[in-house]
Coordinates of C-alpha atoms in Angstrom, one line a residue:
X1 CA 218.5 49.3 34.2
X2 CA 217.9 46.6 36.7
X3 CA 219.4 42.8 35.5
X4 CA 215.8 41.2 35.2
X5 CA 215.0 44.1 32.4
X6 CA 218.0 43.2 30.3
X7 CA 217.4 39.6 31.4
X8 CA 213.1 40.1 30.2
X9 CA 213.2 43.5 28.0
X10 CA 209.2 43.4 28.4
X11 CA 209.4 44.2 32.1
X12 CA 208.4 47.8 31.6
X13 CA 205.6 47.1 29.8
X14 CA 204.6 44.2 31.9
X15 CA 204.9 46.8 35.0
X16 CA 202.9 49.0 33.5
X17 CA 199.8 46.5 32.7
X18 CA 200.5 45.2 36.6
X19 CA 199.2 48.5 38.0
X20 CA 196.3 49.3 35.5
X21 CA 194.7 45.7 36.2
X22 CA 195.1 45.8 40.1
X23 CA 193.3 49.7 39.6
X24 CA 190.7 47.7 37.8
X25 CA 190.5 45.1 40.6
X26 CA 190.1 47.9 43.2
X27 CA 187.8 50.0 41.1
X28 CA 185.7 46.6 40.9
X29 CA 185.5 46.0 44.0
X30 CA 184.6 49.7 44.9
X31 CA 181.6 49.1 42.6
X32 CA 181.0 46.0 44.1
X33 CA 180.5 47.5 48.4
X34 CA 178.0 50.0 46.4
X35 CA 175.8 47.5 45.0
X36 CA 175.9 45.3 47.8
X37 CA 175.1 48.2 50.1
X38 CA 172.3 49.1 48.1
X39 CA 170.8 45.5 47.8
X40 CA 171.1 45.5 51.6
X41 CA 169.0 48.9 52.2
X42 CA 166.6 47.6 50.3
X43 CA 165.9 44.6 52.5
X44 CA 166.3 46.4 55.5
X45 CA 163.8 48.8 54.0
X46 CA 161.0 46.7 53.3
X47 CA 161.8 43.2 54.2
X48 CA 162.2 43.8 58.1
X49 CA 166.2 42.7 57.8
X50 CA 168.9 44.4 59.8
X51 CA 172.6 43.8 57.2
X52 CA 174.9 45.8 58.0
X53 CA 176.1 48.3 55.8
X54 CA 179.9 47.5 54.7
X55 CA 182.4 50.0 54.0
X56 CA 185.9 49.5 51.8
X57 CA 188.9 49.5 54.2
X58 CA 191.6 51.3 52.6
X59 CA 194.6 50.6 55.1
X60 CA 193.7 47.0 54.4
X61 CA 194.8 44.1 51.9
X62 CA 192.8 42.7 49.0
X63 CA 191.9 39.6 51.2
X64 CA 190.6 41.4 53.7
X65 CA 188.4 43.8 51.8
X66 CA 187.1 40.6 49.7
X67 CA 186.3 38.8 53.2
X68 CA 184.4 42.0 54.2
X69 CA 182.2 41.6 51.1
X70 CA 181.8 37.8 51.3
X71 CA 180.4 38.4 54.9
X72 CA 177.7 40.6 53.6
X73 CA 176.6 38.4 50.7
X74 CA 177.0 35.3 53.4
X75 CA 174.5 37.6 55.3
X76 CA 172.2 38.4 51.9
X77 CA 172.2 34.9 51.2
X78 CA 170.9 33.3 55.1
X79 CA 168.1 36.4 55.3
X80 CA 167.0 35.5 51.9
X81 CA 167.0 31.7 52.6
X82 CA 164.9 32.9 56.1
X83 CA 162.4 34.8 53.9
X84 CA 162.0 31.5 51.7
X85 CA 161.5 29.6 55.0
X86 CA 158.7 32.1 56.4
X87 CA 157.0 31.0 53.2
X88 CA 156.9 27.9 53.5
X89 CA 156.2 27.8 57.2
X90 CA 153.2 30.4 56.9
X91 CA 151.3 29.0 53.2
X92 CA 149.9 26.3 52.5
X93 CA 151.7 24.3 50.3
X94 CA 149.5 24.7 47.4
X95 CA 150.2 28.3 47.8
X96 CA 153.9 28.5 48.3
X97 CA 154.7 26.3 45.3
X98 CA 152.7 29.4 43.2
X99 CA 155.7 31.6 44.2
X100 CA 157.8 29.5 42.4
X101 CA 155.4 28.3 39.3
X102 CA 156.7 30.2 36.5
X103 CA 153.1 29.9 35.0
X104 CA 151.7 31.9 37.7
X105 CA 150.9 35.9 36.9
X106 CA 153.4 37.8 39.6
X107 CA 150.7 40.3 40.6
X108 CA 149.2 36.9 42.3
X109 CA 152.8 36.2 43.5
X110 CA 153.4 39.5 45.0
X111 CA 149.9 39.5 46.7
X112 CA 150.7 35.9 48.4
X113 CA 154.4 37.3 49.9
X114 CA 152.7 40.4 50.8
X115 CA 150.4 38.4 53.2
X116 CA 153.1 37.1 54.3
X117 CA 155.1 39.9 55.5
X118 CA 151.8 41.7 57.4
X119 CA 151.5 38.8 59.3
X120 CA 155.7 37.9 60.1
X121 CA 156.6 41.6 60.3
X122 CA 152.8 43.3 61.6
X123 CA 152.7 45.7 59.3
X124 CA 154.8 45.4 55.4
X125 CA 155.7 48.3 53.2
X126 CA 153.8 48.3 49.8
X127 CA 156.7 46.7 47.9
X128 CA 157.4 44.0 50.7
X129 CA 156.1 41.4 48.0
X130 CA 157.7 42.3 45.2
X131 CA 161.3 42.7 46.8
X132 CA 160.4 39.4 47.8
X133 CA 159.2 37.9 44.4
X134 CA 162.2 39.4 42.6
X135 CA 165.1 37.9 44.8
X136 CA 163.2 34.6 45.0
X137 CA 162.3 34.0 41.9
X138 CA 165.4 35.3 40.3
X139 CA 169.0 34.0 40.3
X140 CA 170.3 36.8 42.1
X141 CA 170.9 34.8 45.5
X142 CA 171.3 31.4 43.8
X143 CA 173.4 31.7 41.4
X144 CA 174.9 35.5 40.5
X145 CA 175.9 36.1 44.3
X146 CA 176.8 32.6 45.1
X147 CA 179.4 33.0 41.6
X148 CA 180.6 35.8 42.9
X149 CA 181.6 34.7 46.6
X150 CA 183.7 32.0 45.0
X151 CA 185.5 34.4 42.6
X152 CA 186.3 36.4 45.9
X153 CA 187.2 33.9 47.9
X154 CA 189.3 33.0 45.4
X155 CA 191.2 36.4 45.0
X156 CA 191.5 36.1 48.2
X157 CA 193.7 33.2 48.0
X158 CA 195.8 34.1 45.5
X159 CA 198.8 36.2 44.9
X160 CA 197.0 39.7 44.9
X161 CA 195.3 38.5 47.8
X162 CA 197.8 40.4 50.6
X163 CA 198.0 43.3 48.4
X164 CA 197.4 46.6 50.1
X165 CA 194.6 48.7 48.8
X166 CA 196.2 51.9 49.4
X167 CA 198.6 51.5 47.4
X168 CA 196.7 53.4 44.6
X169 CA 197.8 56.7 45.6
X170 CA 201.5 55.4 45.9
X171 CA 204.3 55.8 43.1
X172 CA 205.1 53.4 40.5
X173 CA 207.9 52.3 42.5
X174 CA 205.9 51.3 45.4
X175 CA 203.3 50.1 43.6
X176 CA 205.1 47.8 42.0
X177 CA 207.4 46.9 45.5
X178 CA 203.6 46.2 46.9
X179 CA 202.2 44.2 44.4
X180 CA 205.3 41.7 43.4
X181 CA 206.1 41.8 47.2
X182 CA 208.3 38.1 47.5
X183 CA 207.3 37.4 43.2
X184 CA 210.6 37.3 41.4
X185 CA 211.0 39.9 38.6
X186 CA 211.4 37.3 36.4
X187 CA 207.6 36.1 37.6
X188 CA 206.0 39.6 36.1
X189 CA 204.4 37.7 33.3
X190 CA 202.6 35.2 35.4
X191 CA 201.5 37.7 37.9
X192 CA 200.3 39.8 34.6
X193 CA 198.2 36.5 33.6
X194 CA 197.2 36.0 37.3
X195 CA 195.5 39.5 37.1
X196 CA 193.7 39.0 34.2
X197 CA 192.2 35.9 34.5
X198 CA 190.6 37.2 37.9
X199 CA 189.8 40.8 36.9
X200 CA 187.9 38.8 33.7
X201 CA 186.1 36.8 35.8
X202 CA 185.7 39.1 38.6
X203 CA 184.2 42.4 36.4
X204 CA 181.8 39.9 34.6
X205 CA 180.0 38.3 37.7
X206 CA 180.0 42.0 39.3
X207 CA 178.4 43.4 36.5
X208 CA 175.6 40.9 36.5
X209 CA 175.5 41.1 40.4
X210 CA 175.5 45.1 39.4
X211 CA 172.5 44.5 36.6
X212 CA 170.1 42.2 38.6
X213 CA 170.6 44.9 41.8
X214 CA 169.7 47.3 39.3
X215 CA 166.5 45.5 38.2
X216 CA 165.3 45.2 41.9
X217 CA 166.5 48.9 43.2
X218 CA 164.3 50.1 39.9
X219 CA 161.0 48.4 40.7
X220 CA 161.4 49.5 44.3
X221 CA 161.4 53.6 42.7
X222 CA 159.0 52.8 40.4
X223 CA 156.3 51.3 43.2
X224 CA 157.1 54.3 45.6
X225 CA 157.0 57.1 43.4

């Protein structure tokens, strides 16, 4: 038994919930490159944008792999202030503050951005309006994505942050030797309460991030089928 068990008797256990919450973090983020993948097909689909699709890089660290996503949402975020912009520049104002005018029926809204897009991109798909209704006049850009950049950012900075990701189909032993890395064995329980906080804040956001993709993907179905 090594001296910091005898030393701190909950080691073990503290090992133990070490790996389950950096699984979580990685099966997080996993879920997190989907969604943002799929928010980005759909503006490439029908809102004439060219995001790249990102991919999780498994010989990586957890910095990295966060930086990868905050570059897409960075991306999300600039074509969705662009689309905002084409608005303004192309209504009248009267007009442009109806897309915003929570009064206003939507079907009105979505017929406004659809003019829009026939006249910026030639020629819009059917659901070009309502893509651009829903990320507008939602908080998915302003508030959901932007919360969720800072939470990765912040991962990023932090002492998971140069934890490699493939590490998950590694043995306890190197698991452990990968995610204490220069933490003293004494320092278990505050890289245990590190975790948490982050995976708490981290699996929240991503599920609302997740949820409001959800709501846009679904309406996108709905309209083509």
């Amino acid at each position: 038994m090594a001296l910091s068990d005898l030393l701190y008797p909950d080691n073990p256990k503290r090992r133990q919930e070490l790996i389950h919450l950096h699984q979580e973090l990685l099966n997080c983020m996993s879920i997190t490159f989907r969604a943002t993948n799929e928010l980005a097909g759909v503006l490439n689909a029908h809102l004439g944008c060219t995001i790249t699709h990102i991919q999780m890089r498994e010989s990586s660290t957890v910095k990295e792999n966060c930086d990868i996503i905050i570059q897409a949402m960075s991306e999300i975020q600039h074509q969705v202030q662009k689309i905002d912009s084409d608005m303004k520049e192309k209504l009248e104002p009267v007009l442009y503050q109806k897309l915003y005018d929570i009064k206003e029926p939507e079907l009105e809204k979505i017929a406004i951005a659809h003019k829009v897009f026939s006249i910026v991109l030639g020629e819009a798909t059917s659901t070009a309006g309502m893509v651009a209704i829903k990320l507008l006049g939602s908080n998915l850009i302003t508030l959901t994505v932007s919360k969720l950049i800072s939470l990765l950012a912040q991962i990023g900075v932090s002492v998971l942050g140069g934890i490699s990701i493939t590490i998950l189909g590694l043995g306890i032993e190197m698991i452990l030797h990968a995610i204490l890395g220069a933490v003293e064995r004494n320092q278990l329980l505050a890289a245990v309460r590190s975790y948490e906080k982050h995976l708490a804040e981290f699996k929240a956001a991503s599920e609302k991030y997740q949820h409001a993709i959800h709501e846009v993907t679904s309406l996108v179905r709905q309209q083509v089928q």
